[in-house]
CSV table of C-alpha atoms in Angstrom, one decimal:
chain,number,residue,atom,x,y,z
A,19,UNK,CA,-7.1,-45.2,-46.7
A,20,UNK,CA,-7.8,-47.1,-43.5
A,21,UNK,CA,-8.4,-51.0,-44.0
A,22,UNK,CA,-11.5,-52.2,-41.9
A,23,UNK,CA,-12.6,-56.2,-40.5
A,24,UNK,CA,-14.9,-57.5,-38.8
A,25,UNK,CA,-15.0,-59.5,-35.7
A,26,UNK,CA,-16.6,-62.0,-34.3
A,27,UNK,CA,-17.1,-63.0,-30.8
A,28,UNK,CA,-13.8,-61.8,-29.8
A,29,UNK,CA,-11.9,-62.1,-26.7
A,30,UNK,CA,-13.1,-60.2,-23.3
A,31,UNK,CA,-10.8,-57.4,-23.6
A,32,UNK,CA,-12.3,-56.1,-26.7
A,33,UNK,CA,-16.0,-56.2,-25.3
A,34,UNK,CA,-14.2,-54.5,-22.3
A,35,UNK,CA,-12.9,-52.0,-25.0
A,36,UNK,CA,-16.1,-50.9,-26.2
A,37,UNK,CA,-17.6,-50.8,-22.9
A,38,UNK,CA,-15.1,-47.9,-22.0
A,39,UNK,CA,-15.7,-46.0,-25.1
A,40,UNK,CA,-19.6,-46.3,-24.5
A,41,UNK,CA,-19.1,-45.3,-21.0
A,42,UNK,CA,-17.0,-42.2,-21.8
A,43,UNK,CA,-19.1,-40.9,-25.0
A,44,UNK,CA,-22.6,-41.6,-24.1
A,45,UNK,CA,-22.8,-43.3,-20.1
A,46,UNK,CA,-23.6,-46.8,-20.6
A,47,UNK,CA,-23.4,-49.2,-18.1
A,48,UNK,CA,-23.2,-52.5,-17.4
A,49,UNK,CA,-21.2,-55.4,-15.7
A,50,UNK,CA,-17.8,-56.7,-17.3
A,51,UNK,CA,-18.9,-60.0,-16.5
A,52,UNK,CA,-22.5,-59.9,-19.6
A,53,UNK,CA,-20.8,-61.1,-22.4
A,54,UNK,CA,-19.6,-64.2,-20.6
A,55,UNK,CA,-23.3,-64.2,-19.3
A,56,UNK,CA,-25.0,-63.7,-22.3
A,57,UNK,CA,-23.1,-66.1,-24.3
A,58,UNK,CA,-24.0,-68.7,-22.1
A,59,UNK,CA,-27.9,-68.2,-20.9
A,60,UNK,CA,-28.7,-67.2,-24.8
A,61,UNK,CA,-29.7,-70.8,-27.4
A,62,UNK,CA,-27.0,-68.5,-29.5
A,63,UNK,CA,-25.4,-65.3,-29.3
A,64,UNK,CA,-23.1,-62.6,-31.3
A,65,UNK,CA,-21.1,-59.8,-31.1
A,66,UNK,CA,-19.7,-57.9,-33.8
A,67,UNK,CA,-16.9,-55.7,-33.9
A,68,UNK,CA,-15.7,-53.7,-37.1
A,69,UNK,CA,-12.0,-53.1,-35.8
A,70,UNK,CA,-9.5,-50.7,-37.6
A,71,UNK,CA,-7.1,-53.6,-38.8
A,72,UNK,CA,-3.7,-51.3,-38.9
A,73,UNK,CA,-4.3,-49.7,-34.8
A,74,UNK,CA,-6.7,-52.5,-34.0
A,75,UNK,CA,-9.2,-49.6,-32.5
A,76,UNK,CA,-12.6,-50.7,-31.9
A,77,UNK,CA,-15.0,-48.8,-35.1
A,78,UNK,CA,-18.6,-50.0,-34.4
A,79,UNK,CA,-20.1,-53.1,-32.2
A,80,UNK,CA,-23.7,-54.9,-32.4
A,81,UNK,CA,-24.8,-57.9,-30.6
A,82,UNK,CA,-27.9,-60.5,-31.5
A,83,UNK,CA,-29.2,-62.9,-28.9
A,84,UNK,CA,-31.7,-65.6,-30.1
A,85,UNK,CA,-33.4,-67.0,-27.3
A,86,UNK,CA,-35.7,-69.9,-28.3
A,87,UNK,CA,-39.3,-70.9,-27.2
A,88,UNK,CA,-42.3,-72.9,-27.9
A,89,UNK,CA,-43.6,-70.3,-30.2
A,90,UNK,CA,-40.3,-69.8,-32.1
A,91,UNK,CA,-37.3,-67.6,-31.4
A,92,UNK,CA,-37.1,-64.0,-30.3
A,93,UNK,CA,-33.9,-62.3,-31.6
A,94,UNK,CA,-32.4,-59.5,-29.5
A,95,UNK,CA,-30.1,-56.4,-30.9
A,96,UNK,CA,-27.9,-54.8,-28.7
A,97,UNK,CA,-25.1,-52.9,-28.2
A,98,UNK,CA,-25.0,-51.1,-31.2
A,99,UNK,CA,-22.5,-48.6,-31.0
A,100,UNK,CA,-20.0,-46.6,-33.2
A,101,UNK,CA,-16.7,-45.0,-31.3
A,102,UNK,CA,-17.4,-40.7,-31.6
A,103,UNK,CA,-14.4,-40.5,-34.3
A,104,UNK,CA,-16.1,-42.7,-36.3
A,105,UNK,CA,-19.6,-41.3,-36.5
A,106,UNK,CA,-21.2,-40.3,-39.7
A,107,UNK,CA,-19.0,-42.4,-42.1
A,108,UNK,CA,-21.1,-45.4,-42.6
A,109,UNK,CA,-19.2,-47.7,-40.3
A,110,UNK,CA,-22.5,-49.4,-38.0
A,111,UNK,CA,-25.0,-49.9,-40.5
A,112,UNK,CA,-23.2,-53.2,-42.6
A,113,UNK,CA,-23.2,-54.5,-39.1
A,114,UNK,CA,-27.4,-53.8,-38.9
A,115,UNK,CA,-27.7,-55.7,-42.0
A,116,UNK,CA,-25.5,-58.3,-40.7
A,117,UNK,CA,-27.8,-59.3,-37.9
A,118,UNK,CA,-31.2,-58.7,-39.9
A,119,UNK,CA,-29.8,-61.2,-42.8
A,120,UNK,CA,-29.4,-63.4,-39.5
A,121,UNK,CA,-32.6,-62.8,-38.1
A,122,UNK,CA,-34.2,-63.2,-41.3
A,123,UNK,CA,-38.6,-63.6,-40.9
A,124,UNK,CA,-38.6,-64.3,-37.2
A,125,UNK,CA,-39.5,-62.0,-34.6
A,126,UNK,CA,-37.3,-59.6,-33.0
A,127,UNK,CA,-36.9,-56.8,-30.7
A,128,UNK,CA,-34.5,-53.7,-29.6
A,129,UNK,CA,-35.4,-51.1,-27.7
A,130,UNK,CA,-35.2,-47.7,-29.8
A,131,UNK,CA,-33.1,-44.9,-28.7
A,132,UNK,CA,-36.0,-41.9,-28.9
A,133,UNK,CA,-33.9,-40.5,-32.2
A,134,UNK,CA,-33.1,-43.5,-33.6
A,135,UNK,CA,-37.1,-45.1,-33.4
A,136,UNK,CA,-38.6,-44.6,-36.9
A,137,UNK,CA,-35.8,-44.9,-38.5
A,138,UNK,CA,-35.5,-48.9,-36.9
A,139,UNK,CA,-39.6,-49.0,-37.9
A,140,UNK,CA,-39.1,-47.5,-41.6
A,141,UNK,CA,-35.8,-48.9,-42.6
A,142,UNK,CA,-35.6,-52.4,-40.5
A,143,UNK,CA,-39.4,-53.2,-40.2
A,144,UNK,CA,-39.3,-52.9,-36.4
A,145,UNK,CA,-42.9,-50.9,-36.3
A,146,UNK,CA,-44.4,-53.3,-33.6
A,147,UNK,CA,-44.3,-50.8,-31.1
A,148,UNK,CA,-46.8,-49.6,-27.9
A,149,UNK,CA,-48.1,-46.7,-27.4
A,150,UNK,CA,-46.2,-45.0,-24.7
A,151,UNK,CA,-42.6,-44.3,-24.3
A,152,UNK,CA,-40.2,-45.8,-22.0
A,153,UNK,CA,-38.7,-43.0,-19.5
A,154,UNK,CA,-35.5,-42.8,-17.5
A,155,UNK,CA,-35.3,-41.1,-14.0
A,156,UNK,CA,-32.1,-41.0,-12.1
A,157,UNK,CA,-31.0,-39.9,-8.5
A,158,UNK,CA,-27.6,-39.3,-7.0
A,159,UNK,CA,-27.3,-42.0,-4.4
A,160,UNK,CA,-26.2,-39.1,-2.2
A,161,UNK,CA,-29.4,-37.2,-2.5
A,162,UNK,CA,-31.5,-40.8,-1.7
A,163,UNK,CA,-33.1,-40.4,1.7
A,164,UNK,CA,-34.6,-43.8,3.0
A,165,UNK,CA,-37.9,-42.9,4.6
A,166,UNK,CA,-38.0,-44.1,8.0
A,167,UNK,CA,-41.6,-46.1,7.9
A,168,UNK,CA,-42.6,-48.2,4.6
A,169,UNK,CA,-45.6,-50.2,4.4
A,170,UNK,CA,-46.3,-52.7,7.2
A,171,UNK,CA,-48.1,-55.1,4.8
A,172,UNK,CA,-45.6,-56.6,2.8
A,173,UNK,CA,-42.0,-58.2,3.5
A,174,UNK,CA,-38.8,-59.1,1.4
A,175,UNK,CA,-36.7,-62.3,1.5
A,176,UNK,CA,-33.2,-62.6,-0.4
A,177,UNK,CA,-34.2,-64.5,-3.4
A,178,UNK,CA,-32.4,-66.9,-3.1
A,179,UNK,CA,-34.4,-67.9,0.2
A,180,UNK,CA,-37.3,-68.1,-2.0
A,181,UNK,CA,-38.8,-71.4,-3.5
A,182,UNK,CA,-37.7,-71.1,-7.1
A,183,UNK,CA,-41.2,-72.7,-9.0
A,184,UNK,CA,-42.7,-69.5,-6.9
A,185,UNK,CA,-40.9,-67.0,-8.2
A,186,UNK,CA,-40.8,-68.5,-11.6
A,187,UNK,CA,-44.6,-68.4,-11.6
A,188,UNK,CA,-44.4,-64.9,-10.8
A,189,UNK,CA,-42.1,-63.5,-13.2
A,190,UNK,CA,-44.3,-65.8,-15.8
A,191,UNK,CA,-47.1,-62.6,-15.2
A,192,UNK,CA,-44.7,-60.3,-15.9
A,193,UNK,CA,-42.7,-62.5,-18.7
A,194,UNK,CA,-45.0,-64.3,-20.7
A,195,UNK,CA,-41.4,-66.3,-22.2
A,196,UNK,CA,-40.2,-69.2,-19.6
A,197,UNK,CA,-36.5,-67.5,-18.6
A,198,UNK,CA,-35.7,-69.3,-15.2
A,199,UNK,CA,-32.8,-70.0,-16.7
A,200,UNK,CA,-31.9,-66.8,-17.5
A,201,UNK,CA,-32.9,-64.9,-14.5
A,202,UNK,CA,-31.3,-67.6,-12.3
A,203,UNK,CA,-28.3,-66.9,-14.2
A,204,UNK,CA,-28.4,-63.2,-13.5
A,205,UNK,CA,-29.2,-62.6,-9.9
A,206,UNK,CA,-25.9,-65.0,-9.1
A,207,UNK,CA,-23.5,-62.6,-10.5
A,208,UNK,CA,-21.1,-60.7,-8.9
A,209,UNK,CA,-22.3,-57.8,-7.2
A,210,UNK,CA,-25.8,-58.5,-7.6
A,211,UNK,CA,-28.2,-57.8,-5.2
A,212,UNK,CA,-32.1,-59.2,-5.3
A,213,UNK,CA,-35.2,-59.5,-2.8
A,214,UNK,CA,-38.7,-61.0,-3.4
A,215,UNK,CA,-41.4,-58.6,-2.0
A,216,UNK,CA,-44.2,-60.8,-0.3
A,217,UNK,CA,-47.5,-59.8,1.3
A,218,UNK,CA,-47.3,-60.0,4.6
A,219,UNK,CA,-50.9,-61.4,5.1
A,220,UNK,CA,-51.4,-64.0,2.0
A,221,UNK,CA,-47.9,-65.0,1.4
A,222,UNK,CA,-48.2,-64.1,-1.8
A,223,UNK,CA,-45.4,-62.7,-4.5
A,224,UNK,CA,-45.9,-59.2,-5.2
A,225,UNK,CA,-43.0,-57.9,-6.7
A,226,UNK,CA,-38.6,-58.7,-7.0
A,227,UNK,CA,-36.2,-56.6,-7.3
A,228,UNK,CA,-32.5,-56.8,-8.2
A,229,UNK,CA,-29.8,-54.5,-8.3
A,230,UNK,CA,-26.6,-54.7,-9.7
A,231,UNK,CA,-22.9,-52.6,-9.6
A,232,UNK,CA,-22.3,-51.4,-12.8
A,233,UNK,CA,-19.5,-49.9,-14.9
A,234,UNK,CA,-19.0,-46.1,-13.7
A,235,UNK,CA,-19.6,-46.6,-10.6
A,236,UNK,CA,-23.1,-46.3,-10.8
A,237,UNK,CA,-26.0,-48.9,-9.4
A,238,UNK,CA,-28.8,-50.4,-11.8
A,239,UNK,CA,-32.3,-51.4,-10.8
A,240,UNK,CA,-32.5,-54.6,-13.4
A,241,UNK,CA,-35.4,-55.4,-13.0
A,242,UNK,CA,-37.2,-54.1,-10.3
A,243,UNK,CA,-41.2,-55.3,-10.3
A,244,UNK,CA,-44.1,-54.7,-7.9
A,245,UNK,CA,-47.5,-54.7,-8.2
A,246,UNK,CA,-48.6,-51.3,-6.6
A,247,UNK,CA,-46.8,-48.5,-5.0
A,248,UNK,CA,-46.3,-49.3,-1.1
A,249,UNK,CA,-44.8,-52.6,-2.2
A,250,UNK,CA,-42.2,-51.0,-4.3
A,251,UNK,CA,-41.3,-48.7,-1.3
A,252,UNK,CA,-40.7,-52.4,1.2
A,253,UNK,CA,-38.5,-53.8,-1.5
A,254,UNK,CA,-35.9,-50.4,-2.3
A,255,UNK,CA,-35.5,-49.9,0.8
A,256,UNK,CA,-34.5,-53.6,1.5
A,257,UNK,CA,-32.2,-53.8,-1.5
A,258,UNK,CA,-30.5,-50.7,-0.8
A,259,UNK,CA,-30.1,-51.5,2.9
A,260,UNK,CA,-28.7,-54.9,2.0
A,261,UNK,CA,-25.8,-53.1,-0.5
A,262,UNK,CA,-22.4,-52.2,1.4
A,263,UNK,CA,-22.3,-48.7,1.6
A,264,UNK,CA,-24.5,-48.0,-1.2
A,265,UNK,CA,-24.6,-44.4,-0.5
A,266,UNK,CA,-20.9,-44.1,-2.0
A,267,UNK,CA,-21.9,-44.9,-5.3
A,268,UNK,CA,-23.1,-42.6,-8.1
A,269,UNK,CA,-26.1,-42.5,-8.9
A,270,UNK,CA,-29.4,-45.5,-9.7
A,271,UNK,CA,-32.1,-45.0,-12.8
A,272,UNK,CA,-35.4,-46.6,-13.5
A,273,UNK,CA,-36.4,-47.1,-16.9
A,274,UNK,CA,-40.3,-47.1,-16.8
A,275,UNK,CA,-43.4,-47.3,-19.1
A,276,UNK,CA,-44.4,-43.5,-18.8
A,277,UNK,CA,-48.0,-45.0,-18.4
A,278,UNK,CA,-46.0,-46.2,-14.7
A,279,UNK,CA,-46.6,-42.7,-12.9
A,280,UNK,CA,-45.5,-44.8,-9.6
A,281,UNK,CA,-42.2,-45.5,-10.8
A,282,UNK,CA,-41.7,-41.1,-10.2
A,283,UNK,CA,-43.6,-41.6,-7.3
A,284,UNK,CA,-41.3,-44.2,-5.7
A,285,UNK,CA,-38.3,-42.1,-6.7
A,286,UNK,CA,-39.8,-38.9,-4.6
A,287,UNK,CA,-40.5,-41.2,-1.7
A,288,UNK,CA,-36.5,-42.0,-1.5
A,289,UNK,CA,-35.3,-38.3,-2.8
A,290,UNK,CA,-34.6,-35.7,-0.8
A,291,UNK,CA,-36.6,-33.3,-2.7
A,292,UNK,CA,-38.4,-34.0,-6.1
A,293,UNK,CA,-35.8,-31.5,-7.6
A,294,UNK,CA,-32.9,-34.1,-6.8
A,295,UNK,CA,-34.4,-36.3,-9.8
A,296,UNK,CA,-34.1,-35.7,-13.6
A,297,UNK,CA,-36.2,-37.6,-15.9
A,298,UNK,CA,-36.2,-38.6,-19.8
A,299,UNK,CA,-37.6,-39.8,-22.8
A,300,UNK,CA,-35.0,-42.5,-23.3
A,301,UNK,CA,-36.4,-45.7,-26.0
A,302,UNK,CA,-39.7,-47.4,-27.3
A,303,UNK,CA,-39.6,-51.4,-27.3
A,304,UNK,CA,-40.1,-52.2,-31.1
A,305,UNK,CA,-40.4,-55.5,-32.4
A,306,UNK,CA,-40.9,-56.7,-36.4
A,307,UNK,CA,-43.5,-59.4,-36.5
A,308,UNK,CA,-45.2,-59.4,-33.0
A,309,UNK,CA,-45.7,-57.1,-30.3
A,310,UNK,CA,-45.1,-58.5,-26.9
A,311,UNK,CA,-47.4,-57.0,-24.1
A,312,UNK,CA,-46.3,-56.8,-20.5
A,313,UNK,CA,-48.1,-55.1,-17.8
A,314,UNK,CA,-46.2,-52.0,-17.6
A,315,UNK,CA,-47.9,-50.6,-14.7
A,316,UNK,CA,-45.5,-53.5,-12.5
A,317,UNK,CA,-42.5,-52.7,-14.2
A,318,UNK,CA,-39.7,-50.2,-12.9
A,319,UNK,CA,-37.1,-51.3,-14.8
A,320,UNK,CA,-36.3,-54.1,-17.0
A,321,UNK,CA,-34.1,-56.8,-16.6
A,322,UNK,CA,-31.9,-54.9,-19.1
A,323,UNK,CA,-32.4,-53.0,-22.7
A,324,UNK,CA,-30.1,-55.1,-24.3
A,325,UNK,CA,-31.4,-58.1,-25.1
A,326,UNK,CA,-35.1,-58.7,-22.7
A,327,UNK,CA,-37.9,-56.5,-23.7
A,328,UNK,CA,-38.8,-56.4,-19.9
């Protein structure tokens, strides 16, 4: 019989390790560089990995983020994952347990896979939920057609040509949880891309974007905010014009509030016919003691599903 152990906060190549696996068995993505990121914007942060001890192969991964705050801490699950050859044996769920004994009676969130969402509510008490799901609709970049007129109304800046007590008011109505920190943290990353969507008239913040190069060659939209339609349309078309040769990379998704129609919307504006977009049920945000509401009709996509509930 194969001997099992369990790891904790290991070195870079074995997060690297189960990044491949969950890129090759179910298509996530994300940038090498997160769990250096993570472990340093986060008050604490794990990952766990339940190795095979005789070939070292990676069995099942979790990770818990607490991130602290006036009102108490909000833990954060992530990356829970269990290699294909593995599956249906029993190996992920000591790990579950492992981070709930952690988290103990404060509040936390994950976002639900759409198969996996009562069973997190029934078995792990995270029934804080909305009402709506959240979607996921992805384009090729080679089907993207940039429209040639946008909105005359609004305007982007690189963010980082924007006063930061401004944009951290902003993402404060879309974040009630201070994370200037965090954010700041994220859009300096390699291969990050981000604007600031202003109207043109008031000067005022309407919306940021950021988009990042991911594993499998693939862009992410994390997050990308506005607050109506025509200013979503001035800030994609910015970012993407700002990426080097963007067109030569896979494909983008947003991950929306299905109560967000204009999230579709915006992807039909840039396709080049509606057919060239496929859409999903993909997770519910779920929390165990207290929902936390954000206005979902100004959110695209999240920062990430990992470990920020918007």
């Amino acid at each position: 019989m194969p001997e099992f152990e369990t790891l904790i906060n290991p070195p870079q190549e074995v997060f690297e390790e189960i990044i491949t696996l969950s890129g090759e068995s179910d298509n996530w993505s994300v940038q090498l560089g997160d769990y250096e990121y993570r472990t340093k914007v986060y008050d604490q942060y794990w990952l766990f990995v339940t190795v095979e001890k005789e070939s070292n192969d990676v069995v099942s991964s979790i990770t818990l983020a607490r991130w602290d705050a006036e009102d108490g801490p909000l833990y954060s699950i992530g990356l829970y994952y269990c290699a294909p050859r593995y599956r249906g044996h029993g190996h992920a769920r000591p790990l579950f347990k492992r981070v709930m004994d952690i988290i103990g009676d404060n509040n936390a969130f994950l976002a639900g896979n759409y198969k996996m969402t009562e069973k997190y509510a029934m078995d792990y008490g995270f029934d804080k939920t909305p009402n709506h799901w959240h979607m996921c609709s992805t384009i090729k970049c080679a089907d993207v057609r940039i429209p040639d007129t946008v909105s005359e109304n609004y305007e982007t800046k690189k963010w980082s040509d924007v006063n930061c007590i401004r944009l951290t008011e902003y993402d404060r109505s879309i974040c009630d949880r201070e994370r200037r920190k965090i954010m700041t943290s994220w859009m300096v990353m390699r291969n990050t891309f981000g604007r600031v969507v202003f109207d043109k008239y008031s000067g005022k913040i309407v919306g940021y974007g950021v988009f990042r190069i991911v594993t499998r060659n693939k862009l992410s939209p994390a997050p990308f905010y506005a607050d109506n339609l025509e200013a979503a349309e001035v800030l994609l078309k910015d970012i993407l014009n700002m990426i080097p040769q963007w067109q030569s990379y896979a494909s983008f998704s947003l991950m929306y509030a299905e109560c967000n129609q204009d999230a579709l919307r915006l992807l039909e504006h840039f396709a080049k016919d509606k057919d060239s977009i496929s859409t999903c049920r993909l997770y519910r945000s779920q929390f165990t003691k207290k929902f936390i509401a954000t206005p979902s009709e100004k959110v695209y996509a999240p920062v990430e599903c990992a470990h920020q509930f918007v």
